[in-house]
Every structure is written in C-alpha cells, then in structure tokens.
Amino acid sequence: MSTDETTQVASCHSPAAGRAALAGSPVVALVGAPNVGKSTLFNALTGAHRDVGNWPGTSVEVGRGAWTPEGVDVEFDLVDLPGAYSLDPLSPDEALTRDLISAVPKNERPDIVVVVADAGRLARSLYMVVQLTELGERVAIALTMNDIAARRGVTIDPVALSQALGVAVVAVDPRRRTGLATLADMIVQTLALPAPAEPAARIEDDFTRADRQFGTVAAAVEHATTTTPDARRTWSDRIDRIALSPVLGPLSFLVVMWFVFQLTTSVAAPLQGMLDSFFTGPLSTAVTSLLGLIGLDDTWVRGLLVDGLIAGVGMLLSFIPLMAIMFMLLAVLEDSGYMARAAVVTDRLMRAIGLPGRAFLPLIVGFGCNVPAIAATRVLPDARHRLLTTLLVPFTSCTARLTVYVMIATIFFPSRAGSVVFAMYVISILFVVAVGLLLRKTLWRTMGNEPLILDLPPYQQPTLRLTATVTWLRLKGFLRTASGIIVATVIAVWFLQAIPMPGTGSFSDVPVQDSVYAAGASVVAPVFAPAGFGNWEAASALMVGFVAKEAVISSWSQTYATAEPTSPDTPGNLGAMVKEDFTVSSGGHPGAAAWAFLVFLLAYTPCVATLAAQRREIGSRWTAFGVGMQLTVAWLIAVAVFQIGSRLG
Amino acid sequence: VSAPTSLGKVPGSEFVVLDVNLAESAQRRLAELGVRTGARVSVTQHTAGGGIVVSIGGSRIALDERTARGISVRASA
C-alpha cells in the first residue's frame, strides 16, 4: 500500500534537500516526535537548509540528503521522515512514517533508523524505539536537548539508557555540532553487527502490547534519569497559578489577546498606510513623469504600469508589516510556552463550536486582518481543525470592512452609525458560531470532541534568533505564494476596466461605466435584486470588493464622479447618489437594502490576499469551496434581511 | 490505603494511578506522557472550565474535566 510514498521518497528532488548520496550508500532514516530537533539535526548532518520552525508537522515532506561524516570512510543517504510519536498510525504523518519503515519489503527499508529523542521528554520519544526494535529494525538513538533538560534539572545517562534498551545511544547537540562524529561511529558499528532477527510474533492484543511496551519505556527512563529540583519549574508553576487560574487565567488571556490585536492593528496600520501612500503617491507620480519623458504618460502603458502593476505590488507589500508582526508574535507566543496555556484557558469555550482552544487566536486576529489570521491557524496541530478554522476566519470582520461599514452607516443611518457598526461585529461573531456549527454538523460529523491532553512546557525567554528565523521563513513563504494571485487580480481588474464596450471609446481611455467591467456588473446586478441592491453601481463595488474591501469606497467615488462630472466629488454628494440608487433598486426601502448590503459585505470573500493565504494553507479546492460557501451564505442572509426588513419598515 | 476515586473529583496532593478508562487514542496519548497504571501524579492546578494540571515526573500536563474523570486514582501514602 505504500508504493506511492516509496516512489515519492526515491524521486524526491526537493530543492530544500542537499546533494544526493552516492548510489549504494547505507540509507539512514531519521525519525522522532515533533519539536525534538530532528530537522536541525538533519541540517547539521547534510548541510542542507530546511525549515526549523517549532510547529508540529513542520517536516511533512520527506527530505533527503547526503551525509559525509568526518573520519569515517563511508557516506550515508539520510532520509528525514515526518514527525511522529509512535508507529501507531494516529495521524497521516505517523502513518507515512510507519509505511516507509515497516510496510515495504525488507530490502527497501532503511538500513538503520535513528530515533531522535528529546532528553527532557524522554518517555515520549522512546515508545517508538521499543516498537522499532520489536519490528526487527536496526536502531540507534540520538539524544537531543540535553542542555535544556539539564537546565530543568534532568540528566540522562546515555550508557544507562543504552543498557536498558539494548540499542546505541549518543548525546548530540546539532547546533554546536557535538556528538555528530560519535553518532556516525555508532551507526557504522551497528551496521556491522548481524541484522537483528525478526522477533517471534507474540500472542497479545494491541492493548496488552502497548501496555508492555510502555512498561519497558518507563523502566528504561527511570534507570537512565537523574532529577534535581528545578528552579525554572518552580517559576513556571508560580506563573501558572495566575495564567491558568479559573478566574485570572481567562482575564490574563484577554489582556494578551488585546496586545496581539493592538500590535497587529495600531502598530501595523500606520506602516501599512505609509507603504500604501508611497506606492499611490510618489512612486506613481515618478513613474508617470518618467513615462512622460518618453511620451507614454497619456497611453495605456501608464494605466497598466501605475493602476495595474504598481497598485498590485503596492497592495502586496502593504501587507508585509502586518504579516511580519503577526508571524513574530506567533513565534514568541509559541516559543515562550504561553500558547499551550492559552489553549487550556479557551478550551471549554471553543469546544462549543467543535474547535480546540488554540483556534481562539486566529479568530481574534481575524478581527484585525484575515490574512495573518489564516497564517495563524498553524498553531493548530490537527489538519481538520486548521481547515475548519481557515474556513471560518473570513467571517471575522476585519478593519478593512470597518471603513466601509462606517461610510454606509453614515450615509443611511447618520444618527445611529455607531450602533450599526457595533451590530456588524456582533453579527460577525454570530456568523462564526453559526457557520462553525453548520460545517461541523454536515461535513465533519465524525469529528469528535477531542480530549484536551496537553504537555505544558516550562516558560522560557523566547530566543531572538529562532523568532527572527521563523518570522523570515514564514514571510518568504507568504510572499512566494500570495504575490502572484494578488498582483494578477489587480491587473486583471484594471484590464477589464480599460477595455471599452464596442463604440464607446478606446482602450484605457473609457469611463468606467462604459467598460467591459461595468457591462459585467450590469449582468451580475439582477442577482442582488431580491436583496434590494440590484443596481450596477452596487454590484460593481462588490466586484472590486472581492479584490480588497478598501476598493469599495474608491470604486464608488470613481463611478459616481464620472457619472456626474459637474458635481464636486464630496462625500455628501456621493452619499446622496448612493442613497438614491439604493432607494430605486429597493423599491423605496433603502434602509433595509443598506442592512442587506452590509451583511453581504461582511460575509462574502474579504479580499484576494485572504484567498491567497487560504490557498497556501488548505489548497485550491477547499479555497474554492470557501468562496462558494461564503457567497451562498452572504446572499441568502442578505436576501432574508432585505425581505424581512422591507416588510417591517 | 484510601479508596479509589477519579482524578477529577479530588483536590489535593499525591496519587497513584489505578486505571485509565478512556478512548483508545486518549489512553495511548496519556501513556506516551507517562500517565499509566502505577504512575505517581499530583494535581498542581485547577483550571477554567473544570480542568486540571497534573505533575508527573518533570512534566506538567493539562487535562480537561472529562479526561480527568476517566483516570481513577488513590491517594498515595
């Protein structure tokens, strides 16, 4: 059953992996639980640079590289298998690891399996060792994190551990490159021994076997461990007395979330504004005047470059401060150990919509901006939870939507604008809860309420280097995957607005209402008639709103400015014109139509950048599903709001 | 020797795990963390929503209320 995966490994030409080993080199497989330093060890041995993040499942792809140890006359073909706690196929990663090791013919198996074990959490790493030896594999243990364990007052004796388990044990520190040569020696020695015999099949059920294996592990750990009282643990427990207390815990969690929200909005927003105004201001002016020098400033070239390319790249870059801050905060929260506490504190609340406590963070961040929020779903170890949260994040009302709410509320409900905007946030929360429950009851009926069993690491000061590395890697990943879709969409909208309908003008010199784009909007408009805003101006605003919500306002000012060139372009006039159109399209119920429009605006696709982020996390198919689901929900609720509202008022 | 009780119900200090009666995956996960028959645990913290934090070896493990109730213990001497 594992032929696919085997081929995948054999033909792996991942650019992240280093040079391939010489043919016929012994195959050494690295296995181990998430976060034990397996990828770091792989990098140290092969010199290949790989993602060294701190999230479970970081190395889902199988990496491969040549390992040429010093002082040993042999080269190894090193394979980095996905993180797994055991060979019990509880998750896809564990199933893959198991298949690669044991479900293939004996001659295709790795020659030796090196289990990377965290000295601070030894028991968890050793279960797999016992399982592997009972499968008749050659096994060696690379003991990592010895310094961190020592700081916690835990010392592991490799010799004692080796005696207890009957396999070679080497303490290594991949960062300082200590123990690597000894590891190579041990592997050579183990390979020289006769292959272990396939052990006789024991007659025992799964449960008895697991219990016996855990017993072996517990005995070995006890034999090899020396513990001294740990000062850091004491401090951690003291902090936890507040951070996890039934009353103060949730309060301190809210304070932390408030800071996260503040940093992603008020600190990032001015930077975002600066970048944005640089692109729309000085840069656009400079490019226009440069084009003027070669006589192209009044042609479509200017439009393509300034309104298409520069606007698109500018939008992409304006997200960078926001994403950098978000990724940095995530890394700090993870690294410090607080994320695990946050998961405990919010567990009960999030369980109501079938998500674990950790899902609270992306959803909160979503109220600032959906794009980093979707990236934040990585705090969830379970793929289904990530998927569900990624689908729910767009329903959290981001600040870009806020500007549109404020404008529409001021136009239609000038005396109660504040309450209307507040109501939109309440509606946003209702959407998250209702859609969450709906998806849970339909698509994931089998998704049980997973129990909370969470290892709480001691608090530690986040390390600058790890934080910076993780932030940079994530940012690079975002730019690589999101840049194309964002820039392409902005250029596509420019194109459609530049192409005139037959007989109305020439390319890139046409009022918006005569463009192919407006013609498209007129075709779409009747769809919104049951919701009371079936005019092309509203449809056109929603269409550009698909690219970015900020564009809704600029689209309207552009549309209405060209529609009535004599009137001054003041918000008051714009408001009056928008209201007039809504009054006509709603048959005299502009208020109800405005509510319907607001609800639609809240619930449909927030922006292209969100889609790009979604595609990166959950793939194109689920992203398309999300778009469809949101449009459906948005339309249904908008129609309901208008139909009920127009009858009441 | 005191009477067996479930971990969720009792306040206080040191316990010996008598039995873990939960879904298989949860049981296995607990065993990986060292919570299995015969293990010595102590409760260090009660959390919001009825959960607890137990100390085992050098680790702290957070459990929700239902999981805690599935672990039967007796007070250790």
Short mmCIF file of N, CA and C in Angstrom, two decimals, chain A residues 397-532:
data_model
loop_
_atom_site.label_atom_id
_atom_site.label_comp_id
_atom_site.label_asym_id
_atom_site.label_seq_id
_atom_site.Cartn_x
_atom_site.Cartn_y
_atom_site.Cartn_z
N SER A 397 -14.82 40.03 11.15
CA SER A 397 -14.89 41.30 10.44
C SER A 397 -13.59 42.08 10.59
N CYS A 398 -12.82 42.17 9.50
CA CYS A 398 -11.52 42.83 9.57
C CYS A 398 -11.66 44.34 9.50
N THR A 399 -10.58 45.06 9.77
CA THR A 399 -10.64 46.52 9.82
C THR A 399 -10.89 47.15 8.46
N ALA A 400 -10.53 46.44 7.37
CA ALA A 400 -10.80 46.98 6.04
C ALA A 400 -12.31 47.10 5.82
N ARG A 401 -13.06 46.12 6.36
CA ARG A 401 -14.50 46.18 6.22
C ARG A 401 -15.08 47.30 7.08
N LEU A 402 -14.41 47.56 8.20
CA LEU A 402 -14.89 48.61 9.11
C LEU A 402 -15.05 49.94 8.39
N THR A 403 -14.07 50.31 7.54
CA THR A 403 -14.16 51.60 6.86
C THR A 403 -15.41 51.67 5.98
N VAL A 404 -15.76 50.54 5.36
CA VAL A 404 -16.94 50.54 4.50
C VAL A 404 -18.22 50.62 5.35
N TYR A 405 -18.24 49.88 6.49
CA TYR A 405 -19.40 49.97 7.39
C TYR A 405 -19.63 51.42 7.79
N VAL A 406 -18.54 52.08 8.19
CA VAL A 406 -18.67 53.46 8.69
C VAL A 406 -19.27 54.34 7.61
N MET A 407 -18.80 54.19 6.39
CA MET A 407 -19.32 55.03 5.31
C MET A 407 -20.79 54.75 5.05
N ILE A 408 -21.15 53.48 4.95
CA ILE A 408 -22.55 53.15 4.64
C ILE A 408 -23.46 53.53 5.80
N ALA A 409 -23.00 53.28 7.01
CA ALA A 409 -23.82 53.63 8.17
C ALA A 409 -24.02 55.15 8.24
N THR A 410 -22.99 55.93 7.89
CA THR A 410 -23.12 57.39 7.92
C THR A 410 -24.08 57.87 6.84
N ILE A 411 -24.07 57.18 5.69
CA ILE A 411 -24.98 57.59 4.61
C ILE A 411 -26.44 57.29 4.97
N PHE A 412 -26.66 56.07 5.47
CA PHE A 412 -28.05 55.62 5.62
C PHE A 412 -28.62 55.83 7.03
N PHE A 413 -27.75 55.73 8.04
CA PHE A 413 -28.24 55.86 9.43
C PHE A 413 -27.38 56.87 10.18
N PRO A 414 -27.37 58.14 9.73
CA PRO A 414 -26.41 59.09 10.29
C PRO A 414 -26.49 59.23 11.82
N SER A 415 -27.70 59.11 12.40
CA SER A 415 -27.81 59.34 13.84
C SER A 415 -27.41 58.11 14.65
N ARG A 416 -27.40 56.92 14.02
CA ARG A 416 -27.10 55.71 14.79
C ARG A 416 -25.91 54.94 14.20
N ALA A 417 -25.02 55.66 13.55
CA ALA A 417 -23.91 54.98 12.85
C ALA A 417 -23.10 54.09 13.78
N GLY A 418 -22.80 54.59 14.99
CA GLY A 418 -22.00 53.82 15.94
C GLY A 418 -22.64 52.49 16.28
N SER A 419 -23.95 52.51 16.57
CA SER A 419 -24.64 51.27 16.93
C SER A 419 -24.67 50.30 15.76
N VAL A 420 -24.83 50.84 14.55
CA VAL A 420 -24.86 49.97 13.37
C VAL A 420 -23.52 49.24 13.23
N VAL A 421 -22.43 50.00 13.38
CA VAL A 421 -21.11 49.39 13.25
C VAL A 421 -20.90 48.34 14.33
N PHE A 422 -21.31 48.66 15.57
CA PHE A 422 -21.20 47.68 16.65
C PHE A 422 -21.98 46.42 16.32
N ALA A 423 -23.20 46.61 15.78
CA ALA A 423 -24.04 45.46 15.42
C ALA A 423 -23.33 44.57 14.40
N MET A 424 -22.55 45.19 13.50
CA MET A 424 -21.85 44.39 12.49
C MET A 424 -20.85 43.43 13.15
N TYR A 425 -20.23 43.88 14.24
CA TYR A 425 -19.29 43.00 14.94
C TYR A 425 -20.02 41.85 15.63
N VAL A 426 -21.20 42.17 16.20
CA VAL A 426 -21.99 41.11 16.82
C VAL A 426 -22.41 40.09 15.75
N ILE A 427 -22.85 40.61 14.61
CA ILE A 427 -23.27 39.72 13.51
C ILE A 427 -22.09 38.86 13.06
N SER A 428 -20.92 39.45 13.03
CA SER A 428 -19.72 38.71 12.62
C SER A 428 -19.49 37.51 13.54
N ILE A 429 -19.62 37.73 14.85
CA ILE A 429 -19.42 36.63 15.81
C ILE A 429 -20.49 35.56 15.59
N LEU A 430 -21.75 36.02 15.36
CA LEU A 430 -22.83 35.06 15.12
C LEU A 430 -22.53 34.21 13.88
N PHE A 431 -22.01 34.85 12.84
CA PHE A 431 -21.65 34.12 11.62
C PHE A 431 -20.62 33.02 11.93
N VAL A 432 -19.59 33.37 12.69
CA VAL A 432 -18.54 32.40 13.01
C VAL A 432 -19.14 31.20 13.74
N VAL A 433 -19.95 31.48 14.76
CA VAL A 433 -20.53 30.40 15.55
C VAL A 433 -21.49 29.56 14.71
N ALA A 434 -22.39 30.24 13.95
CA ALA A 434 -23.41 29.51 13.19
C ALA A 434 -22.79 28.69 12.07
N VAL A 435 -21.88 29.28 11.31
CA VAL A 435 -21.27 28.54 10.20
C VAL A 435 -20.39 27.41 10.75
N GLY A 436 -19.72 27.70 11.88
CA GLY A 436 -18.92 26.66 12.52
C GLY A 436 -19.77 25.45 12.88
N LEU A 437 -20.91 25.71 13.51
CA LEU A 437 -21.80 24.61 13.89
C LEU A 437 -22.33 23.90 12.66
N LEU A 438 -22.67 24.68 11.63
CA LEU A 438 -23.23 24.11 10.40
C LEU A 438 -22.23 23.16 9.73
N LEU A 439 -20.99 23.63 9.56
CA LEU A 439 -19.96 22.80 8.93
C LEU A 439 -19.70 21.55 9.76
N ARG A 440 -19.71 21.74 11.05
CA ARG A 440 -19.48 20.66 11.99
C ARG A 440 -20.55 19.59 11.87
N LYS A 441 -21.81 20.06 11.72
CA LYS A 441 -22.94 19.12 11.67
C LYS A 441 -23.08 18.46 10.31
N THR A 442 -22.46 19.06 9.26
CA THR A 442 -22.63 18.49 7.93
C THR A 442 -21.36 17.79 7.45
N LEU A 443 -20.28 18.55 7.34
CA LEU A 443 -19.08 17.99 6.72
C LEU A 443 -18.27 17.12 7.66
N TRP A 444 -18.23 17.53 8.93
CA TRP A 444 -17.34 16.81 9.84
C TRP A 444 -18.12 16.18 10.98
N ARG A 445 -19.16 15.42 10.62
CA ARG A 445 -19.97 14.84 11.68
C ARG A 445 -19.16 13.87 12.54
N THR A 446 -18.13 13.30 11.90
CA THR A 446 -17.35 12.31 12.65
C THR A 446 -16.33 12.95 13.57
N MET A 447 -16.12 14.27 13.39
CA MET A 447 -15.08 14.92 14.18
C MET A 447 -15.53 15.00 15.63
N GLY A 448 -14.96 14.15 16.45
CA GLY A 448 -15.38 14.10 17.84
C GLY A 448 -14.83 15.26 18.63
N ASN A 449 -15.29 15.39 19.86
CA ASN A 449 -14.68 16.37 20.73
C ASN A 449 -13.40 15.76 21.29
N GLU A 450 -12.31 16.16 20.70
CA GLU A 450 -11.04 15.59 21.13
C GLU A 450 -10.76 16.00 22.57
N PRO A 451 -10.27 15.07 23.37
CA PRO A 451 -9.95 15.43 24.74
C PRO A 451 -8.75 16.37 24.78
N LEU A 452 -8.70 17.19 25.83
CA LEU A 452 -7.54 18.05 25.99
C LEU A 452 -6.51 17.31 26.83
N ILE A 453 -5.41 16.93 26.20
CA ILE A 453 -4.29 16.31 26.91
C ILE A 453 -3.06 17.05 26.41
N LEU A 454 -2.57 17.99 27.20
CA LEU A 454 -1.57 18.89 26.67
C LEU A 454 -0.39 19.01 27.60
N ASP A 455 0.78 18.75 27.04
CA ASP A 455 2.02 18.89 27.79
C ASP A 455 2.36 20.38 27.88
N LEU A 456 2.50 20.91 29.10
CA LEU A 456 2.81 22.33 29.26
C LEU A 456 4.32 22.50 29.46
N PRO A 457 5.01 23.04 28.46
CA PRO A 457 6.45 23.23 28.62
C PRO A 457 6.70 24.33 29.64
N PRO A 458 7.85 24.32 30.34
CA PRO A 458 8.12 25.43 31.25
C PRO A 458 8.26 26.72 30.44
N TYR A 459 7.90 27.84 31.05
CA TYR A 459 8.06 29.12 30.34
C TYR A 459 9.53 29.35 30.07
N GLN A 460 9.83 29.97 28.96
CA GLN A 460 11.22 30.34 28.70
C GLN A 460 11.24 31.64 27.92
N GLN A 461 12.36 32.32 27.99
CA GLN A 461 12.50 33.55 27.26
C GLN A 461 12.63 33.20 25.78
N PRO A 462 11.80 33.81 24.92
CA PRO A 462 11.90 33.49 23.50
C PRO A 462 13.28 33.89 22.98
N THR A 463 13.85 33.05 22.13
CA THR A 463 15.17 33.39 21.61
C THR A 463 15.02 34.22 20.34
N LEU A 464 15.82 35.28 20.28
CA LEU A 464 15.72 36.22 19.17
C LEU A 464 15.97 35.53 17.84
N ARG A 465 16.98 34.61 17.86
CA ARG A 465 17.37 34.00 16.60
C ARG A 465 16.26 33.13 16.02
N LEU A 466 15.68 32.30 16.90
CA LEU A 466 14.61 31.42 16.42
C LEU A 466 13.42 32.26 15.93
N THR A 467 13.06 33.29 16.73
CA THR A 467 11.95 34.15 16.36
C THR A 467 12.19 34.78 15.00
N ALA A 468 13.39 35.34 14.81
CA ALA A 468 13.70 36.01 13.56
C ALA A 468 13.68 35.02 12.40
N THR A 469 14.28 33.84 12.61
CA THR A 469 14.33 32.84 11.54
C THR A 469 12.94 32.42 11.12
N VAL A 470 12.12 32.06 12.12
CA VAL A 470 10.77 31.59 11.81
C VAL A 470 9.97 32.69 11.12
N THR A 471 10.08 33.94 11.63
CA THR A 471 9.35 35.05 11.03
C THR A 471 9.75 35.23 9.57
N TRP A 472 11.04 35.21 9.30
CA TRP A 472 11.52 35.41 7.94
C TRP A 472 11.06 34.29 7.01
N LEU A 473 11.16 33.03 7.49
CA LEU A 473 10.76 31.90 6.65
C LEU A 473 9.29 31.99 6.29
N ARG A 474 8.45 32.32 7.29
CA ARG A 474 7.01 32.40 7.04
C ARG A 474 6.70 33.55 6.08
N LEU A 475 7.39 34.66 6.28
CA LEU A 475 7.15 35.83 5.44
C LEU A 475 7.51 35.53 3.99
N LYS A 476 8.65 34.85 3.82
CA LYS A 476 9.08 34.48 2.49
C LYS A 476 8.05 33.57 1.84
N GLY A 477 7.57 32.62 2.63
CA GLY A 477 6.56 31.70 2.12
C GLY A 477 5.31 32.43 1.68
N PHE A 478 4.89 33.41 2.49
CA PHE A 478 3.69 34.17 2.15
C PHE A 478 3.90 34.92 0.84
N LEU A 479 5.04 35.60 0.71
CA LEU A 479 5.30 36.38 -0.50
C LEU A 479 5.35 35.48 -1.73
N ARG A 480 5.97 34.30 -1.56
CA ARG A 480 6.12 33.41 -2.70
C ARG A 480 4.76 32.95 -3.20
N THR A 481 3.87 32.59 -2.28
CA THR A 481 2.60 32.02 -2.73
C THR A 481 1.53 33.06 -2.98
N ALA A 482 1.59 34.21 -2.28
CA ALA A 482 0.50 35.17 -2.39
C ALA A 482 0.74 36.21 -3.46
N SER A 483 2.01 36.48 -3.79
CA SER A 483 2.29 37.61 -4.68
C SER A 483 1.60 37.44 -6.02
N GLY A 484 1.73 36.28 -6.63
CA GLY A 484 1.16 36.06 -7.96
C GLY A 484 -0.32 36.38 -8.02
N ILE A 485 -1.09 35.76 -7.12
CA ILE A 485 -2.55 35.88 -7.19
C ILE A 485 -3.00 37.32 -6.94
N ILE A 486 -2.33 38.02 -6.02
CA ILE A 486 -2.75 39.39 -5.71
C ILE A 486 -2.46 40.33 -6.88
N VAL A 487 -1.22 40.31 -7.36
CA VAL A 487 -0.85 41.21 -8.45
C VAL A 487 -1.67 40.89 -9.70
N ALA A 488 -1.84 39.60 -9.99
CA ALA A 488 -2.58 39.21 -11.19
C ALA A 488 -4.01 39.71 -11.14
N THR A 489 -4.66 39.60 -9.97
CA THR A 489 -6.06 40.01 -9.88
C THR A 489 -6.20 41.52 -10.05
N VAL A 490 -5.29 42.27 -9.43
CA VAL A 490 -5.37 43.73 -9.55
C VAL A 490 -5.19 44.15 -11.02
N ILE A 491 -4.24 43.50 -11.70
CA ILE A 491 -4.03 43.82 -13.12
C ILE A 491 -5.24 43.41 -13.96
N ALA A 492 -5.83 42.26 -13.63
CA ALA A 492 -6.99 41.79 -14.39
C ALA A 492 -8.15 42.78 -14.27
N VAL A 493 -8.39 43.29 -13.05
CA VAL A 493 -9.47 44.26 -12.87
C VAL A 493 -9.18 45.52 -13.69
N TRP A 494 -7.91 45.96 -13.68
CA TRP A 494 -7.55 47.14 -14.47
C TRP A 494 -7.85 46.91 -15.94
N PHE A 495 -7.47 45.71 -16.43
CA PHE A 495 -7.71 45.38 -17.83
C PHE A 495 -9.18 45.48 -18.19
N LEU A 496 -10.02 44.84 -17.36
CA LEU A 496 -11.45 44.82 -17.65
C LEU A 496 -12.03 46.24 -17.63
N GLN A 497 -11.47 47.09 -16.74
CA GLN A 497 -11.97 48.45 -16.69
C GLN A 497 -11.43 49.29 -17.84
N ALA A 498 -10.35 48.82 -18.46
CA ALA A 498 -9.74 49.59 -19.55
C ALA A 498 -10.33 49.24 -20.91
N ILE A 499 -10.94 48.04 -20.99
CA ILE A 499 -11.48 47.62 -22.29
C ILE A 499 -12.87 48.24 -22.47
N PRO A 500 -13.05 49.05 -23.52
CA PRO A 500 -14.36 49.68 -23.73
C PRO A 500 -15.35 48.72 -24.36
N MET A 501 -16.64 48.94 -24.08
CA MET A 501 -17.66 48.21 -24.82
C MET A 501 -17.64 48.78 -26.24
N PRO A 502 -18.04 47.97 -27.25
CA PRO A 502 -17.94 48.42 -28.64
C PRO A 502 -18.56 49.81 -28.83
N GLY A 503 -17.83 50.70 -29.49
CA GLY A 503 -18.34 52.01 -29.86
C GLY A 503 -18.38 53.04 -28.76
N THR A 504 -17.71 52.80 -27.63
CA THR A 504 -17.80 53.78 -26.55
C THR A 504 -16.49 54.50 -26.28
N GLY A 505 -15.40 54.04 -26.80
CA GLY A 505 -14.14 54.73 -26.52
C GLY A 505 -13.00 53.86 -26.98
N SER A 506 -11.80 54.20 -26.59
CA SER A 506 -10.64 53.39 -26.98
C SER A 506 -10.02 52.78 -25.73
N PHE A 507 -9.14 51.79 -25.94
CA PHE A 507 -8.55 51.04 -24.85
C PHE A 507 -7.88 51.96 -23.83
N SER A 508 -8.19 51.76 -22.59
CA SER A 508 -7.67 52.50 -21.44
C SER A 508 -8.08 53.98 -21.44
N ASP A 509 -9.00 54.36 -22.34
CA ASP A 509 -9.48 55.74 -22.33
C ASP A 509 -11.00 55.68 -22.40
N VAL A 510 -11.59 55.15 -21.33
CA VAL A 510 -13.03 54.91 -21.36
C VAL A 510 -13.57 55.11 -19.94
N PRO A 511 -14.68 55.81 -19.80
CA PRO A 511 -15.28 55.93 -18.46
C PRO A 511 -15.65 54.55 -17.94
N VAL A 512 -15.54 54.35 -16.61
CA VAL A 512 -15.76 53.02 -16.05
C VAL A 512 -17.11 52.45 -16.47
N GLN A 513 -18.15 53.31 -16.52
CA GLN A 513 -19.49 52.74 -16.78
C GLN A 513 -19.65 52.25 -18.20
N ASP A 514 -18.69 52.59 -19.12
CA ASP A 514 -18.75 52.09 -20.49
C ASP A 514 -17.80 50.93 -20.72
N SER A 515 -17.12 50.46 -19.64
CA SER A 515 -16.13 49.41 -19.83
C SER A 515 -16.77 48.03 -19.79
N VAL A 516 -15.99 47.06 -20.23
CA VAL A 516 -16.43 45.67 -20.15
C VAL A 516 -16.77 45.31 -18.71
N TYR A 517 -16.00 45.90 -17.79
CA TYR A 517 -16.20 45.64 -16.36
C TYR A 517 -17.61 46.03 -15.92
N ALA A 518 -18.03 47.26 -16.32
CA ALA A 518 -19.36 47.74 -15.94
C ALA A 518 -20.43 46.87 -16.59
N ALA A 519 -20.18 46.45 -17.84
CA ALA A 519 -21.13 45.58 -18.52
C ALA A 519 -21.29 44.29 -17.72
N GLY A 520 -20.18 43.78 -17.22
CA GLY A 520 -20.21 42.58 -16.39
C GLY A 520 -21.01 42.83 -15.13
N ALA A 521 -20.79 44.00 -14.51
CA ALA A 521 -21.52 44.34 -13.28
C ALA A 521 -23.02 44.40 -13.54
N SER A 522 -23.42 44.94 -14.72
CA SER A 522 -24.85 45.01 -15.04
C SER A 522 -25.44 43.63 -15.18
N VAL A 523 -24.64 42.69 -15.68
CA VAL A 523 -25.13 41.32 -15.81
C VAL A 523 -25.32 40.70 -14.43
N VAL A 524 -24.38 41.00 -13.51
CA VAL A 524 -24.43 40.44 -12.17
C VAL A 524 -25.53 41.09 -11.33
N ALA A 525 -25.75 42.39 -11.55
CA ALA A 525 -26.65 43.17 -10.70
C ALA A 525 -28.00 42.51 -10.39
N PRO A 526 -28.73 41.95 -11.39
CA PRO A 526 -30.06 41.38 -11.09
C PRO A 526 -30.02 40.30 -10.00
N VAL A 527 -28.87 39.64 -9.85
CA VAL A 527 -28.76 38.62 -8.81
C VAL A 527 -29.06 39.22 -7.44
N PHE A 528 -28.72 40.50 -7.28
CA PHE A 528 -28.90 41.15 -5.98
C PHE A 528 -30.25 41.83 -5.84
N ALA A 529 -31.09 41.76 -6.87
CA ALA A 529 -32.41 42.39 -6.79
C ALA A 529 -33.21 41.92 -5.57
N PRO A 530 -33.26 40.60 -5.29
CA PRO A 530 -34.03 40.16 -4.12
C PRO A 530 -33.46 40.70 -2.80
N ALA A 531 -32.21 41.17 -2.82
CA ALA A 531 -31.62 41.72 -1.61
C ALA A 531 -31.74 43.23 -1.58
N GLY A 532 -32.35 43.83 -2.62
CA GLY A 532 -32.64 45.25 -2.59
C GLY A 532 -31.54 46.14 -3.13
#
